[in-house]
mmCIF file of C-alpha atoms in Angstrom:
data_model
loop_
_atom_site.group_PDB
_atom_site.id
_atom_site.type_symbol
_atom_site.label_atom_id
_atom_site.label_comp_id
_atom_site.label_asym_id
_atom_site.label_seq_id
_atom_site.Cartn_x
_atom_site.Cartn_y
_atom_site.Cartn_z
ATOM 1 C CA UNK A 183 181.513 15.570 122.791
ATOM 2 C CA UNK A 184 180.366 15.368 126.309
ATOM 3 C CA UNK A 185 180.086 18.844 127.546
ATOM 4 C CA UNK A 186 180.555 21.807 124.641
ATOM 5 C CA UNK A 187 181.478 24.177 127.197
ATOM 6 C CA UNK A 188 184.442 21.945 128.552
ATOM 7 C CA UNK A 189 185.225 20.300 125.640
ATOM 8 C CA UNK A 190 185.875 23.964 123.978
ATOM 9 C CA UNK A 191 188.930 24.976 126.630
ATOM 10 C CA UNK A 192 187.367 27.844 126.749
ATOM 11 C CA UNK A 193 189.130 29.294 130.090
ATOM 12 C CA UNK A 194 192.663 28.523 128.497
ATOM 13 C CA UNK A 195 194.319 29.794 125.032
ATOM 14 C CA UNK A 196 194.963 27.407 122.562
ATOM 15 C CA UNK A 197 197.441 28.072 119.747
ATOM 16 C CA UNK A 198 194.795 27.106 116.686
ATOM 17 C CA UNK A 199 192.919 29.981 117.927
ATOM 18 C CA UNK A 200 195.149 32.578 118.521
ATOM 19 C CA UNK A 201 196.457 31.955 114.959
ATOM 20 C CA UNK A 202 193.077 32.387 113.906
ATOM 21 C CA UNK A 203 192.682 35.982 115.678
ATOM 22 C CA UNK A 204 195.750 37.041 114.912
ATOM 23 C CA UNK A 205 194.751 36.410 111.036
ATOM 24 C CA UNK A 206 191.631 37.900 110.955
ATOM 25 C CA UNK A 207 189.294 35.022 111.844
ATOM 26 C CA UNK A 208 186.758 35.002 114.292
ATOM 27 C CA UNK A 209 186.760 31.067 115.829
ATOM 28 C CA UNK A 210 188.281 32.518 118.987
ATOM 29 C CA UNK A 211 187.448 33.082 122.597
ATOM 30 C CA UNK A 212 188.751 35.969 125.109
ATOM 31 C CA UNK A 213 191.552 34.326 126.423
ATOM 32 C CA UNK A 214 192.844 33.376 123.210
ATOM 33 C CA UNK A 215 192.276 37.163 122.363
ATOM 34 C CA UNK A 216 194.009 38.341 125.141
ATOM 35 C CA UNK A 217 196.959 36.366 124.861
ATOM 36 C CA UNK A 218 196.954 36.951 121.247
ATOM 37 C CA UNK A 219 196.765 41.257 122.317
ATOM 38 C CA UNK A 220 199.586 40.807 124.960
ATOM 39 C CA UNK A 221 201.994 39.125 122.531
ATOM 40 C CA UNK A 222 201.010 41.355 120.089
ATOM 41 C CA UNK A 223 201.935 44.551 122.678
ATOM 42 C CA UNK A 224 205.526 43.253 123.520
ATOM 43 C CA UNK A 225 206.131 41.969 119.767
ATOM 44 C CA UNK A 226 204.426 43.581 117.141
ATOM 45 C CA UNK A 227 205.680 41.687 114.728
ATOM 46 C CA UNK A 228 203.305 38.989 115.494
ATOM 47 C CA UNK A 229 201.051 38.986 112.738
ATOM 48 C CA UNK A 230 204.137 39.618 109.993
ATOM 49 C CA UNK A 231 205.658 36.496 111.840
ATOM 50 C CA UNK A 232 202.215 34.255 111.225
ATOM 51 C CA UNK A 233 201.528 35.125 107.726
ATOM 52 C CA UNK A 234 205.116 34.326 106.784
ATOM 53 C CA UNK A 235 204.200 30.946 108.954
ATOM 54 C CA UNK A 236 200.796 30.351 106.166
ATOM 55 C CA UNK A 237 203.195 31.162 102.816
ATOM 56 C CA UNK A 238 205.501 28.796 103.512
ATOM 57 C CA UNK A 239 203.095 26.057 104.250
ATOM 58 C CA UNK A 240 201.415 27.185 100.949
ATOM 59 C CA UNK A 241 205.225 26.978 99.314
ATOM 60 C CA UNK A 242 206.038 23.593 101.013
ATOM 61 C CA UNK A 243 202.493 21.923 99.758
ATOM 62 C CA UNK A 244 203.071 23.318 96.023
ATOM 63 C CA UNK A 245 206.836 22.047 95.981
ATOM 64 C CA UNK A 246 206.181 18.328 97.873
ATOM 65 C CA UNK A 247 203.301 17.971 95.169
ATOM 66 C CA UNK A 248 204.646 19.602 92.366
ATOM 67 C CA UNK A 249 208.356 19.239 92.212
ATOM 68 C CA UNK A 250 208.527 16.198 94.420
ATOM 69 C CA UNK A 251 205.648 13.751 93.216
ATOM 70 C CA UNK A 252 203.925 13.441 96.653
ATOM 71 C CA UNK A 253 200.242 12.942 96.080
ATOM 72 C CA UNK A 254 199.090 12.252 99.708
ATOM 73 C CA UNK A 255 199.877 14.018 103.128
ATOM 74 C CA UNK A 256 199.908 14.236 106.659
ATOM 75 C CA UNK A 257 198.638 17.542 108.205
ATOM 76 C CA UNK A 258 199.368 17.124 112.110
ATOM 77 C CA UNK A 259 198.187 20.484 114.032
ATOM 78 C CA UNK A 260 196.436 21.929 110.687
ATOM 79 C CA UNK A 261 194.388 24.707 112.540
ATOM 80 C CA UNK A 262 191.475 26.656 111.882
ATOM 81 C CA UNK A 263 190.866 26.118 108.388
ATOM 82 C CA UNK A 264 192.316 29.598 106.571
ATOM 83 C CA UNK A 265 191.596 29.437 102.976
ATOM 84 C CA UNK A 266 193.680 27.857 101.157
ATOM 85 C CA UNK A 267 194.116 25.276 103.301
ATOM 86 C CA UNK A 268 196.183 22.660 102.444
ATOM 87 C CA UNK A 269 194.444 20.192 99.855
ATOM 88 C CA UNK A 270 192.840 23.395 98.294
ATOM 89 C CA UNK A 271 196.691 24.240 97.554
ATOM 90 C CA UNK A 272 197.783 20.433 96.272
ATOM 91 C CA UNK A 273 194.598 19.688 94.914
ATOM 92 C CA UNK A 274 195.174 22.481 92.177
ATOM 93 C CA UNK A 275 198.472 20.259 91.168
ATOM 94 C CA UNK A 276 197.272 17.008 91.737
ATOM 95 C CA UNK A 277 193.343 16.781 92.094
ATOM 96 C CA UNK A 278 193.805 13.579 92.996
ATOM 97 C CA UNK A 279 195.973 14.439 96.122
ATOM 98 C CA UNK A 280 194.635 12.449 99.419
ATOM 99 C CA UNK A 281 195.317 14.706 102.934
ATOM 100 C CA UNK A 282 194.692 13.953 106.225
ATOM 101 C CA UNK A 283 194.466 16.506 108.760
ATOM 102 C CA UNK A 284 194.773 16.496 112.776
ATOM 103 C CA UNK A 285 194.158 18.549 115.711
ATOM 104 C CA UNK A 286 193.219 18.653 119.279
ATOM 105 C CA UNK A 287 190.606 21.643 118.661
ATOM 106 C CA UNK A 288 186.873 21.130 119.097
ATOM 107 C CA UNK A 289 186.545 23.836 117.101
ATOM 108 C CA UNK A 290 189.192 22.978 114.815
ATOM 109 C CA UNK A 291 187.064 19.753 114.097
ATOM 110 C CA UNK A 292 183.883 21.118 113.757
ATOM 111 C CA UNK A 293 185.548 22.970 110.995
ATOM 112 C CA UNK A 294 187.488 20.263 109.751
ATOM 113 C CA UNK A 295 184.410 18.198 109.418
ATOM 114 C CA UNK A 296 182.561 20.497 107.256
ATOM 115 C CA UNK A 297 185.468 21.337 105.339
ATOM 116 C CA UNK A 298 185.838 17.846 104.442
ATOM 117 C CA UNK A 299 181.973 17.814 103.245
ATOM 118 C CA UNK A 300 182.508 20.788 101.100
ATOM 119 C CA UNK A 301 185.730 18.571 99.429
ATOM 120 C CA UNK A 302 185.135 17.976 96.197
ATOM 121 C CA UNK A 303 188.506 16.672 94.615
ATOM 122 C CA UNK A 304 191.087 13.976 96.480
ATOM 123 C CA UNK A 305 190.123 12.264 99.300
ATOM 124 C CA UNK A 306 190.523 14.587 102.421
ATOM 125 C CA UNK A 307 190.036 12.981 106.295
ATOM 126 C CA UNK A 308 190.600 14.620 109.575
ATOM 127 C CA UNK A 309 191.959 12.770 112.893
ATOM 128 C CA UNK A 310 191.036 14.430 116.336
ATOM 129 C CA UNK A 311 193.949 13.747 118.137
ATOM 130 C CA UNK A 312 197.225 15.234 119.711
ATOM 131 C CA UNK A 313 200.650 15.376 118.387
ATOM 132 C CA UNK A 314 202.009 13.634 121.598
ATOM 133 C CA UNK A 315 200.062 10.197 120.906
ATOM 134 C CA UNK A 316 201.031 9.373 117.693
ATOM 135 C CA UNK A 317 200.407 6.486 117.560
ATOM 136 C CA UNK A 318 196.023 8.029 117.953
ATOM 137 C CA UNK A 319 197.160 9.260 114.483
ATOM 138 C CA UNK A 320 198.557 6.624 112.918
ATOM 139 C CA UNK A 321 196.544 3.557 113.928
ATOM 140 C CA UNK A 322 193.169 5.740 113.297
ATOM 141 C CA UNK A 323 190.923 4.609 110.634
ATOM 142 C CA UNK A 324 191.014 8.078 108.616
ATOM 143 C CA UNK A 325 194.941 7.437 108.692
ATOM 144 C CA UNK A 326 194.573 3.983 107.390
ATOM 145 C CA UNK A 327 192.010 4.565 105.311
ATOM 146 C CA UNK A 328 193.152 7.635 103.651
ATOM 147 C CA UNK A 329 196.626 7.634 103.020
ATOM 148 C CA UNK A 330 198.728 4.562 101.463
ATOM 149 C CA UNK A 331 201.100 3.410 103.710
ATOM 150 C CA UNK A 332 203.480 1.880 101.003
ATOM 151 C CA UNK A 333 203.748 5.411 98.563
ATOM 152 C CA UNK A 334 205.357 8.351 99.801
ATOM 153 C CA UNK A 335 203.527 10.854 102.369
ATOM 154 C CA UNK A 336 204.233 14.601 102.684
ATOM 155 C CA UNK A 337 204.121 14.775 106.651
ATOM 156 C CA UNK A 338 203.650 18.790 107.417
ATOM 157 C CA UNK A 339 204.647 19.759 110.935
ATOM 158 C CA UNK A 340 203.600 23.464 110.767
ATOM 159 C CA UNK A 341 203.825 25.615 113.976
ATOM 160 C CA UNK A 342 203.143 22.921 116.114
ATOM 161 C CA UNK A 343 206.067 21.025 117.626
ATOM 162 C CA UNK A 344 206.679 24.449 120.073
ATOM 163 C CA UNK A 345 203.337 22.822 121.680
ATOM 164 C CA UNK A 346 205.757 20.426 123.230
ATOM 165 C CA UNK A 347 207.660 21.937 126.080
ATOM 166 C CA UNK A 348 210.624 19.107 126.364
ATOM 167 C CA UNK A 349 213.099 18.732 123.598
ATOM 168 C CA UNK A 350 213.324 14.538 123.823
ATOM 169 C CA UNK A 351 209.926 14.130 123.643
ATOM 170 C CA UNK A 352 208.691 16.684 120.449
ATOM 171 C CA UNK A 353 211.992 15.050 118.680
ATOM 172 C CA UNK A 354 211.190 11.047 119.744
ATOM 173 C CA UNK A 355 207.281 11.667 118.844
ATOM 174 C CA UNK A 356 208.149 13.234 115.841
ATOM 175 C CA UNK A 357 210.721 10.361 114.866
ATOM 176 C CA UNK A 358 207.861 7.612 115.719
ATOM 177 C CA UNK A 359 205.749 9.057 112.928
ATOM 178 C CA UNK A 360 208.887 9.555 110.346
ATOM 179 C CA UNK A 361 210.047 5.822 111.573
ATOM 180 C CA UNK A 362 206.664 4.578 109.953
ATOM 181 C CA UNK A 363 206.614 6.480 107.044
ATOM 182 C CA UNK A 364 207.642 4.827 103.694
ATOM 183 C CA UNK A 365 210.959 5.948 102.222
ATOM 184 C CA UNK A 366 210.905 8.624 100.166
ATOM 185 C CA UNK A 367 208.524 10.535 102.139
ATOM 186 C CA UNK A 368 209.436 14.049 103.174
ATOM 187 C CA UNK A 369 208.827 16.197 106.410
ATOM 188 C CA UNK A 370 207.983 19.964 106.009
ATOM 189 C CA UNK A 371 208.182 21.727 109.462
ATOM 190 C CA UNK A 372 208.523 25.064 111.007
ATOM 191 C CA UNK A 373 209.892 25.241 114.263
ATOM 192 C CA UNK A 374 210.327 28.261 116.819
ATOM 193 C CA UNK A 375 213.024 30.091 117.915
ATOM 194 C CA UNK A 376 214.316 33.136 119.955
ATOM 195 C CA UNK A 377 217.341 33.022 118.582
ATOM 196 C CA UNK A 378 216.816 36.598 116.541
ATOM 197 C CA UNK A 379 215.037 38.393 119.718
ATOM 198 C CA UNK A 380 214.833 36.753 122.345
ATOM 199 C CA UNK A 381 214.264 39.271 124.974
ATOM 200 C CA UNK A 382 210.886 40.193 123.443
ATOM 201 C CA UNK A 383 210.537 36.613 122.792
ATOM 202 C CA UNK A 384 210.763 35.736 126.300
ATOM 203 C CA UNK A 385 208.024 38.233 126.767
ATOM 204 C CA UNK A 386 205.572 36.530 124.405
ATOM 205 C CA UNK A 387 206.326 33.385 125.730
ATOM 206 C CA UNK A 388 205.416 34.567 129.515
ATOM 207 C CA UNK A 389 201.834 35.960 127.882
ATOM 208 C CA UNK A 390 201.058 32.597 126.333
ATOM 209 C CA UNK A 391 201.646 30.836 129.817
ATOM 210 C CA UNK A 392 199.741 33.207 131.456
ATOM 211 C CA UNK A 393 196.678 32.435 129.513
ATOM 212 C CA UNK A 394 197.491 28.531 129.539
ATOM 213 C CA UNK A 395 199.279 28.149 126.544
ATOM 214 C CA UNK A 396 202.424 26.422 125.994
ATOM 215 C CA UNK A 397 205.400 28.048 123.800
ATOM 216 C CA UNK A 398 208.532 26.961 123.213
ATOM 217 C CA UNK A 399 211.422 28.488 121.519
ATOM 218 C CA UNK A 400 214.747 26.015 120.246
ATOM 219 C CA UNK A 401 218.226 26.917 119.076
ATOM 220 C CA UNK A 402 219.313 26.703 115.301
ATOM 221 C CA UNK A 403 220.910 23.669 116.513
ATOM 222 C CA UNK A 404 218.025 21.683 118.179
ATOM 223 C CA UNK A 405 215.895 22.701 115.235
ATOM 224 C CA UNK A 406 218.297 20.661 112.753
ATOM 225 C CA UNK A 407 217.819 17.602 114.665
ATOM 226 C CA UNK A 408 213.851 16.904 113.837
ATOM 227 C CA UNK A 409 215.743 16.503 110.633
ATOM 228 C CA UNK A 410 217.812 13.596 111.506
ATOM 229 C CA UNK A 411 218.728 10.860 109.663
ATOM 230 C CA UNK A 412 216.673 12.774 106.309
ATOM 231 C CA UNK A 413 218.083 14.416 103.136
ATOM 232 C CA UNK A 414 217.815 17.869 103.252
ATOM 233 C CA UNK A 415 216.498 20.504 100.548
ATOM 234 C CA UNK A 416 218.428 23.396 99.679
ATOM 235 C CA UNK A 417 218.628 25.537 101.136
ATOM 236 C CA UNK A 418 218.111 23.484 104.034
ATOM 237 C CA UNK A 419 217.025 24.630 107.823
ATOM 238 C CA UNK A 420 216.436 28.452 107.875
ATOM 239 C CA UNK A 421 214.233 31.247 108.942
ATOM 240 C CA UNK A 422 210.672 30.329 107.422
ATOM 241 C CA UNK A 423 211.188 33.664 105.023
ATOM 242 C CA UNK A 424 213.951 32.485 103.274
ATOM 243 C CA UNK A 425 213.267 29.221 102.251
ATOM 244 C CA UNK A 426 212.743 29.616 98.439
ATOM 245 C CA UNK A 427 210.590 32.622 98.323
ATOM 246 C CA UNK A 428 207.716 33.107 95.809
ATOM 247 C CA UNK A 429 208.777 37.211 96.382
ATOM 248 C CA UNK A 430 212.222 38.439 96.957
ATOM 249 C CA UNK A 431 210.769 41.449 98.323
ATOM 250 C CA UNK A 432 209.590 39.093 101.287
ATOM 251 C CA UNK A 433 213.606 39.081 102.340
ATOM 252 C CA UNK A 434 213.401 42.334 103.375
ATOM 253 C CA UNK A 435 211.652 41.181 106.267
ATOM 254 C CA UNK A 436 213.426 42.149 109.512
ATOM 255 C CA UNK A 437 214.799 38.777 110.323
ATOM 256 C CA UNK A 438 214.139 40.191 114.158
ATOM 257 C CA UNK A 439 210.192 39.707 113.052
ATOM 258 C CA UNK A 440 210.317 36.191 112.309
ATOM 259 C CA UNK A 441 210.695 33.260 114.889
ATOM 260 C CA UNK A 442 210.312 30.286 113.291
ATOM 261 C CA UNK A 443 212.853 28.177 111.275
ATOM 262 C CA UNK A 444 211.812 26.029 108.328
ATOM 263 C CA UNK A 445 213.020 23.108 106.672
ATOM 264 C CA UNK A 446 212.066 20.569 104.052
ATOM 265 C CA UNK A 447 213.969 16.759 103.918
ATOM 266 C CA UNK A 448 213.408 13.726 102.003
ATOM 267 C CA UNK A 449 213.363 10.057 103.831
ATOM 268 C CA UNK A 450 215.991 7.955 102.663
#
C-alpha cells in the first residue's frame, strides 16, 4: 500500500467496519462509529439484525459442506474476521475444505493475511478486490490457485450485494461469477430489504450516506432474481431468521428487526 492513511478510508464508513463495531470488535474508525451510533439511534434493532446476519452464514457454511458435499468456497465481501469465520466453520466438517476470501478493506486484509498464516487445515487464500470487478476475483492467482474450477464451489454473498446501489449491475456482476462457476455449485446470499420497516429503514440508510457509505434496500421480488436460473432450497428466499434455524426460539424475532432476506440455490 502506498499511503496507510489513504489507503485506510479513514474519512468515510465502510460496511466491514461498522459490522465489526456493531459486534463488539475494535478494527474501526470514528466515522464508521458514528454511522454505526446513528443507525443504531433510529433502529435499534441493529445489532439483533447483524448477529442474525453471522448465524446464518455459520448455518449456510455447515449445510453447503455438510449436507451438500461442497468442499471449496468463494467468500466475496468476508469482513473483519469474527471468529468463526468461515473455514473455521467448514473446516470442522471437511478439514480438507479450500476457501477463498475477498474484500476491498485494508484492514480487512491485513487481517485476512494473518488469518490465513494462523490456518492450519484446508487451503485458505484471500483476494483484495471489489465485488464490482469480478473478473479481479476470478482471474487472480489465489482464485486459480485455490479453488478447482471443474468441482463444485460454495459462492457466499453475505451482506454485501446492498454495496451496489443499481439493481442491473449487483444482479449482472453477480451472474458473471455464477456464469463461471461449475454446475452444481450453489450461491448462499443475504440481501437487504425495507420491506418490514421501511420508514426507519430509510433513516438508517440516510446515516450510512452521510458518513460515505452506500446502502441499499430491494423488494422480496428483486431479491429472488440473484437467484435466477438456480434450484432453490427449501424453504427458499426468506428473512435471514427463518431459513432453517438451529433455534426455534430465534423465530420469535420481531420480523420488523431483521432486514435482510436469505436464500440458498444449487447451479443446474
Amino acid at each position: 500500500m502506498s499511503d496507510g492513511v489513504q489507503d485506510l478510508r479513514t474519512d468515510v464508513a465502510h460496511g466491514a467496519r461498522i459490522y465489526d463495531y456493531i459486534l463488539g470488535g475494535k478494527d474501526n474508525y470514528a466515522v464508521d462509529r458514528a454511522a454505526a451510533e446513528a443507525s443504531q439511534q433510529v433502529w435499534p434493532a441493529l445489532p439483533v439484525h447483524m448477529r442474525a446476519n453471522r448465524e446464518f452464514m455459520h448455518r449456510a457454511g455447515r449445510f453447503l459442506a455438510t449436507e451438500c458435499g461442497v468442499e471449496q468456497f468463494l467468500d466475496i465481501g468476508t469482513g473483519i474476521p469474527t471468529r468463526p469465520n468461515l473455514h473455521e466453520v467448514v473446516h470442522e466438517v471437511t478439514p480438507e475444505a479450500s476457501v477463498v476470501y475477498t474484500d476491498n478493506d485494508p484492514i480487512v486484509l491485513a487481517h485476512a493475511r494473518a488469518l490465513m498464516s494462523r490456518s492450519g487445515q484446508g487451503s485458505t487464500a484471500y483476494v483484495d478486490a471489489d465485488l464490482r470487478d469480478p473478473d479481479t476475483i476470478l482471474d487472480s492467482r489465489e482464485f486459480r490457485d485455490t479453488l478447482d474450477p471443474s468441482r463444485p464451489i460454495g459462492l457466499m454473498l453475505i451482506a454485501v450485494v446492498h454495496f451496489i446501489e443499481e439493481d442491473d449491475e449487483a444482479l449482472d456482476v453477480v451472474r458473471r461469477i455464477v456464469d463461471v462457476l461449475p454446475s452444481g455449485s450453489y450461491v448462499a446470499a443475504t440481501i437487504a430489504t425495507d420491506d418490514y420497516a421501511p420508514e426507519l429503514l430509510a433513516e438508517v440508510r440516510r446515516a450510512y450516506r452521510e458518513h460515505g457509505e452506500t446502502l441499499k434496500f430491494r423488494t422480496y421480488a428483486t431479491a429472488q432474481r440473484f437467484f435466477s436460473g438456480l434450484d432453490l432450497v427449501d424453504p427458499g428466499v426468506v428473512q435471514m431468521h427463518k431459513w432453517r434455524p438451529d433455534d426455534p426460539a430465534s423465530l420469535e424475532v420481531p420480523e420488523a428487526d431483521i432486514a435482510m432476506y436469505a436464500g440458498i440455490a444449487r447451479k443446474p
